[in-house]
Coordinates of C-alpha atoms and ligand atoms in Angstrom, one line a residue:
M1 CA 27.4 53.6 14.1
A2 CA 28.6 53.4 17.4
S3 CA 32.8 53.0 18.9
Q4 CA 34.1 50.1 20.5
S5 CA 34.4 52.7 23.7
A6 CA 32.6 51.0 26.0
K7 CA 33.4 47.9 25.4
Q8 CA 36.3 47.8 27.4
A9 CA 35.0 46.8 29.8
A10 CA 33.0 43.4 30.4
P11 CA 29.3 44.8 28.7
K12 CA 26.4 44.3 30.8
L13 CA 24.2 43.7 27.4
R14 CA 23.3 42.3 25.2
Y15 CA 21.8 46.2 22.6
L16 CA 19.8 44.8 19.9
S17 CA 19.4 47.0 17.2
A18 CA 19.9 47.9 13.8
W19 CA 22.2 50.3 12.5
F20 CA 19.6 52.2 10.8
C21 CA 16.4 52.2 12.8
P22 CA 15.7 55.6 14.9
Y23 CA 14.1 54.4 17.9
A24 CA 17.0 52.3 18.6
H25 CA 18.9 55.0 17.5
R26 CA 17.8 56.9 21.1
A27 CA 19.2 53.9 23.0
T28 CA 23.0 54.3 21.3
I29 CA 22.5 58.0 21.8
A30 CA 22.1 57.0 25.6
L31 CA 24.0 54.2 25.8
E32 CA 27.2 55.5 24.3
H33 CA 26.7 59.0 26.4
H34 CA 26.9 56.9 29.6
A35 CA 29.7 55.7 28.3
D36 CA 31.4 55.3 32.0
L37 CA 28.4 53.8 33.4
V38 CA 27.5 51.4 30.8
S39 CA 29.2 48.8 29.0
Y40 CA 27.2 46.9 26.0
E41 CA 27.5 44.3 23.3
W42 CA 25.4 45.3 20.0
V43 CA 23.6 42.7 17.5
E44 CA 23.0 43.8 14.5
A45 CA 19.3 41.9 15.2
L46 CA 16.7 43.6 12.0
G47 CA 17.6 44.3 8.1
W48 CA 16.6 43.5 4.9
E49 CA 15.0 40.5 2.4
Q50 CA 13.0 41.4 -0.2
R51 CA 10.5 38.6 -0.5
N52 CA 9.0 36.2 -4.5
D53 CA 6.1 38.5 -5.1
K54 CA 5.0 35.5 -7.8
N55 CA 2.1 37.6 -8.7
N56 CA 3.0 40.9 -8.5
V57 CA 0.7 41.8 -5.7
T58 CA 2.5 45.0 -5.6
G59 CA 1.3 46.4 -8.2
T60 CA 4.8 48.6 -8.7
G61 CA 7.1 46.0 -10.1
K62 CA 8.8 46.1 -7.4
E63 CA 8.8 44.1 -5.3
W64 CA 8.1 44.5 -1.0
W65 CA 11.3 44.4 1.2
Y66 CA 10.3 42.8 4.9
H67 CA 12.5 42.7 7.9
W68 CA 14.6 39.5 8.4
K69 CA 15.2 38.7 12.0
A70 CA 17.9 37.4 14.6
D71 CA 16.8 34.1 16.6
E72 CA 17.5 36.5 19.6
L73 CA 14.9 39.1 18.8
T74 CA 11.7 37.1 18.5
R75 CA 13.1 34.9 21.8
S76 CA 13.2 37.9 23.6
N77 CA 11.0 40.7 22.9
P78 CA 7.1 39.2 21.9
S79 CA 6.8 42.2 19.6
G80 CA 10.5 41.8 17.8
L81 CA 11.0 45.6 17.5
V82 CA 14.7 46.8 18.0
P83 CA 16.4 48.5 20.2
T84 CA 16.0 45.9 22.9
L85 CA 18.0 45.4 25.6
I86 CA 18.6 42.0 27.4
P87 CA 21.2 42.5 30.6
L88 CA 23.9 39.4 31.3
D89 CA 24.0 38.0 35.2
E90 CA 27.0 37.6 36.4
E91 CA 28.4 35.0 34.1
G92 CA 28.2 37.1 30.6
K93 CA 24.5 35.3 30.0
P94 CA 22.5 36.6 28.8
N95 CA 19.1 36.4 31.1
E96 CA 16.3 37.1 28.3
E97 CA 13.2 37.0 30.5
K98 CA 14.1 40.4 31.4
S99 CA 14.5 41.8 28.1
V100 CA 13.9 45.8 29.1
R101 CA 13.2 48.6 25.4
T102 CA 15.0 51.7 26.8
A103 CA 17.2 53.6 28.4
A104 CA 16.7 56.6 30.0
S105 CA 18.7 59.7 30.4
L106 CA 16.6 61.9 33.2
P107 CA 17.2 64.6 35.4
S108 CA 16.8 63.8 39.5
D109 CA 15.0 67.1 40.1
P110 CA 11.4 65.7 40.1
Y111 CA 10.2 68.1 38.5
L112 CA 12.1 68.6 35.7
A113 CA 12.1 64.5 34.7
A114 CA 8.8 65.2 34.4
K115 CA 8.8 68.1 31.7
C116 CA 11.4 66.2 30.4
R117 CA 9.2 63.6 29.8
Y118 CA 6.1 66.4 28.4
W119 CA 8.6 67.1 26.2
A120 CA 9.8 63.4 25.4
D121 CA 6.5 62.8 24.8
K122 CA 5.8 65.8 22.9
V123 CA 8.2 65.5 19.9
N124 CA 8.0 61.7 20.0
R125 CA 4.4 62.9 18.0
E126 CA 4.7 66.1 16.8
C127 CA 8.4 65.4 15.0
C128 CA 9.2 61.8 15.0
S129 CA 6.1 59.9 13.8
P130 CA 4.5 62.7 11.2
Y131 CA 8.8 61.7 9.8
Y132 CA 6.7 58.9 8.3
G133 CA 3.7 61.1 7.1
V134 CA 6.1 62.6 4.9
L135 CA 7.4 59.7 2.6
V136 CA 5.0 57.1 3.3
R137 CA 1.4 58.5 2.6
T138 CA 1.2 58.8 -0.9
D139 CA -1.8 62.1 -0.8
E140 CA -0.1 65.4 -1.3
E141 CA -2.1 67.2 0.4
E142 CA -1.5 64.2 3.5
R143 CA 2.5 64.8 3.5
M144 CA 2.7 68.5 3.6
E145 CA -0.3 68.2 6.4
N146 CA 2.5 66.1 7.8
F147 CA 5.5 68.1 7.1
N148 CA 3.6 71.9 9.2
K149 CA 2.5 69.5 11.9
L150 CA 6.7 68.6 12.4
V151 CA 8.0 72.1 11.6
S152 CA 5.2 72.7 14.2
G153 CA 6.5 71.1 16.2
L154 CA 9.9 71.8 15.9
K155 CA 9.1 75.8 16.2
A156 CA 7.3 74.7 19.5
F157 CA 10.7 72.7 21.2
S158 CA 12.8 75.5 19.8
R159 CA 10.9 77.9 21.8
E160 CA 11.3 75.7 24.7
I161 CA 15.1 75.9 24.2
E162 CA 14.6 79.4 24.8
K163 CA 13.1 79.2 27.8
N164 CA 15.2 76.7 29.8
G165 CA 19.5 77.8 29.1
D166 CA 21.7 78.1 27.1
G167 CA 20.9 76.4 24.8
K168 CA 22.5 74.2 23.9
T169 CA 20.3 71.4 24.6
F170 CA 16.5 71.0 25.8
L171 CA 17.8 71.7 29.4
G172 CA 21.2 73.9 29.0
G173 CA 24.8 72.3 29.5
D174 CA 26.4 69.8 27.8
R175 CA 23.9 66.8 29.7
L176 CA 21.6 65.3 27.0
S177 CA 18.2 64.3 28.7
N178 CA 15.4 62.8 27.3
T179 CA 13.5 64.5 25.6
D180 CA 17.5 65.4 23.6
I181 CA 17.2 62.8 22.7
S182 CA 13.8 61.1 21.6
L183 CA 14.4 64.2 19.2
M184 CA 18.0 64.1 17.7
P185 CA 17.9 60.4 15.4
W186 CA 15.1 62.2 13.7
A187 CA 16.2 65.4 13.1
F188 CA 19.6 64.7 12.6
R189 CA 17.6 62.3 9.8
Y190 CA 15.6 65.5 8.0
Y191 CA 17.4 65.8 6.0
I192 CA 16.4 62.8 3.6
F193 CA 13.5 65.2 2.8
E194 CA 13.5 67.3 0.1
H195 CA 16.0 64.4 -1.9
Y196 CA 12.7 61.9 -1.9
R197 CA 9.9 64.5 -1.5
G198 CA 11.6 68.1 -3.0
E199 CA 12.9 70.9 -2.2
E200 CA 8.9 72.6 -0.9
Y201 CA 9.8 69.3 1.9
A202 CA 13.5 71.6 3.7
I203 CA 13.6 72.7 6.9
P204 CA 13.7 76.1 6.4
Y205 CA 16.2 76.5 9.3
D206 CA 16.4 80.2 8.2
E207 CA 14.0 81.2 9.9
P208 CA 14.0 83.0 12.9
E209 CA 11.6 80.2 14.5
L210 CA 14.2 77.5 15.0
H211 CA 17.1 79.8 15.3
A212 CA 17.1 78.8 18.9
Y213 CA 15.9 74.6 17.2
K214 CA 19.6 75.1 15.2
E215 CA 22.2 76.3 17.3
W216 CA 20.1 73.1 19.5
F217 CA 21.4 71.2 16.6
D218 CA 24.7 72.4 15.8
N219 CA 25.4 71.9 19.3
V220 CA 24.4 68.3 19.7
F221 CA 24.9 66.5 16.9
S222 CA 29.0 68.0 17.4
L223 CA 28.6 66.3 20.8
E224 CA 31.9 62.9 20.9
S225 CA 29.7 60.9 22.3
V226 CA 26.6 61.7 19.4
K227 CA 29.3 62.2 16.7
R228 CA 29.8 58.4 17.1
T229 CA 26.9 57.2 16.5
L230 CA 25.4 58.8 13.7
P231 CA 25.0 56.1 11.0
D232 CA 26.3 57.8 6.9
K233 CA 23.4 59.3 4.8
D234 CA 24.2 58.2 2.0
R235 CA 23.0 54.2 3.5
Y236 CA 20.9 55.8 5.3
L237 CA 19.2 57.6 2.1
E238 CA 19.4 54.1 0.3
H239 CA 17.6 52.5 3.0
I240 CA 14.7 54.6 3.4
G241 CA 13.3 54.8 0.2
K242 CA 11.7 51.6 0.5
Y243 CA 9.0 53.9 2.5
A244 CA 9.6 56.8 -0.1
D245 CA 8.3 54.2 -3.2
S246 CA 5.4 52.4 -0.8
S247 CA 8.1 49.4 -1.1
A248 CA 8.3 48.5 2.8
R249 CA 6.6 45.9 4.8
S250 CA 7.1 46.6 8.6
K251 CA 4.5 47.5 11.4
V252 CA 6.2 51.6 11.0
A253 CA 5.3 51.9 7.3
N254 CA 2.4 49.8 8.1
A255 CA 0.6 51.0 10.7
V256 CA 1.2 55.0 8.9
R257 CA -0.5 53.4 5.5
R258 CA -3.2 51.9 7.4
G259 CA -3.5 55.8 8.8
V260 CA -2.5 56.0 11.9
S261 CA 0.5 57.7 13.5
A262 CA 4.0 55.8 13.9
H263 CA 3.2 56.1 17.7
E264 CA 0.4 54.1 17.1
I265 CA 1.8 50.5 16.3
E266 CA -0.2 48.0 17.2
D267 CA 1.3 43.9 17.0
D268 CA -2.0 42.7 16.1
K269 CA -3.4 44.9 13.5
D270 CA 0.6 46.3 11.5
T271 CA 2.2 42.7 11.5
Y272 CA 3.1 41.9 7.4
Ligands
GSH301 N1 7.7 52.4 19.5 C1 8.7 51.3 19.1 C2 8.8 51.4 17.6 C3 10.7 50.5 17.7 C4 10.1 49.8 16.1 O1 9.6 50.1 14.9 N2 11.5 49.4 16.0 C5 11.4 50.0 13.9 C6 12.7 48.8 13.4 S1 13.2 51.3 13.0 C7 11.0 47.8 14.3 O2 12.1 46.8 15.7 N3 10.5 47.1 13.5 C8 9.4 45.6 13.4 C9 9.0 45.2 12.6 O3 8.9 46.2 12.0 O4 8.3 44.1 13.2 C10 9.4 52.1 20.3 O5 10.0 53.5 20.2 O6 10.9 51.3 20.0

């Protein structure tokens, strides 16, 4: 979880987040990486609650898990999703009508900015969304299909960073771009695959095609601004077990169960 480093100045944002959420983790990394530019107040706005399953509709012997949401989250974001950023006015009052949902980190050069946007979208589709396919789909073949898609996406990313610079980040150097930040929360979380799906779901870091990815991984997760954002691994493993055993009812889990990708959630179809 994020440190207090960004809170020395008066907060300019209320940051509605959840410690476990990889989408919110993107925003946390961006906020901490630019802690000199922006200050915020963290609000834990989402969690789990187990609702009563009197009629045993789950058929699993266990009850389903749903997200509880802070009032501030449902008031300020009609989709009820974290991350949500609420700017504070000069008196420090939240302006909920102006809530925003992303914190981007783009280079000023328009070509590089476009390239980062393209690759951020590509890794989102190929390396982040399939993560939920591996976890939520119950058919073994479909799980493996998602895993293979994810590894191919990592190989494409690996080839691209080899071309770009010193390989320490997507564009080289220690400055994280939007592309790095899009992938990092999931890259950090892939360790859970082996635990829930077995050895054949381990990321093959030793394959030559993933060498550049591995170097990138080691570098970005050694940055101080990143280290202080990382969730506890055992605690996260327990959290994500609700996806692995199909007991989670959330927009992402529902979208993946109805057969679309996590980036294709629709409020009306995936609400629970
Ligand atoms: N595509 C969204 C997804 C964010 C998202 O799904 N966040 C989850 C937590 S990991 C959430 O807020 N879920 C609330 C819900 O399922 O109702 C984004 O990029 O911000």
